Steps between C-alpha positions, in 0.01 A plus 500: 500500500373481851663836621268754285201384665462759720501703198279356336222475771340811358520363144373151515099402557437235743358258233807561242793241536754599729800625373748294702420252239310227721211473254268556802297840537633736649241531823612146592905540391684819648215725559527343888829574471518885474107580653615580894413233760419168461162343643659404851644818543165706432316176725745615778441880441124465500547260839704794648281751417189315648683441811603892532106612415378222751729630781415866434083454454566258814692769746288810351174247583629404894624880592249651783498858545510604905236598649404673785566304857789248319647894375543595869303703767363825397628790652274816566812695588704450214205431244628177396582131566757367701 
């Protein structure tokens, strides 16, 4: 009876018995089963994602913008640095 249960998903409340026949509800039965990625997977997502924000916030934070003498030596006959 186990290969309807995707089918079912939409059917069956979380607190009514699952209908693979375990006895047990279904939120603790085959609802883990068919709802996309398990705990590590979404721990490891969530890790990743923290990392990639961190990295960004950190090289956005430590860019300096040029400035004058460090941009090169201004130049009356061109009207710009060089």
């Amino acid at each position: 009876m186990r290969q309807g249960v995707n089918d079912v998903k939409t059917q069956v409340g979380r607190n009514d018995r699952c209908p693979c026949g375990s006895g047990r509800k279904y939120k603790h039965c085959c609802e883990r089963k068919v709802s996309g990625w398990s705990p590590g997977q979404r721990a490891l997502f969530v890790l990743v994602l923290v990392v990639l924000v961190g990295g960004l916030v950190l090289a956005v934070s430590s860019r300096q913008e040029p400035t004058g003498p460090q941009m090169g030596v201004w130049s009356e006959e061109h009207g710009h640095y060089h």
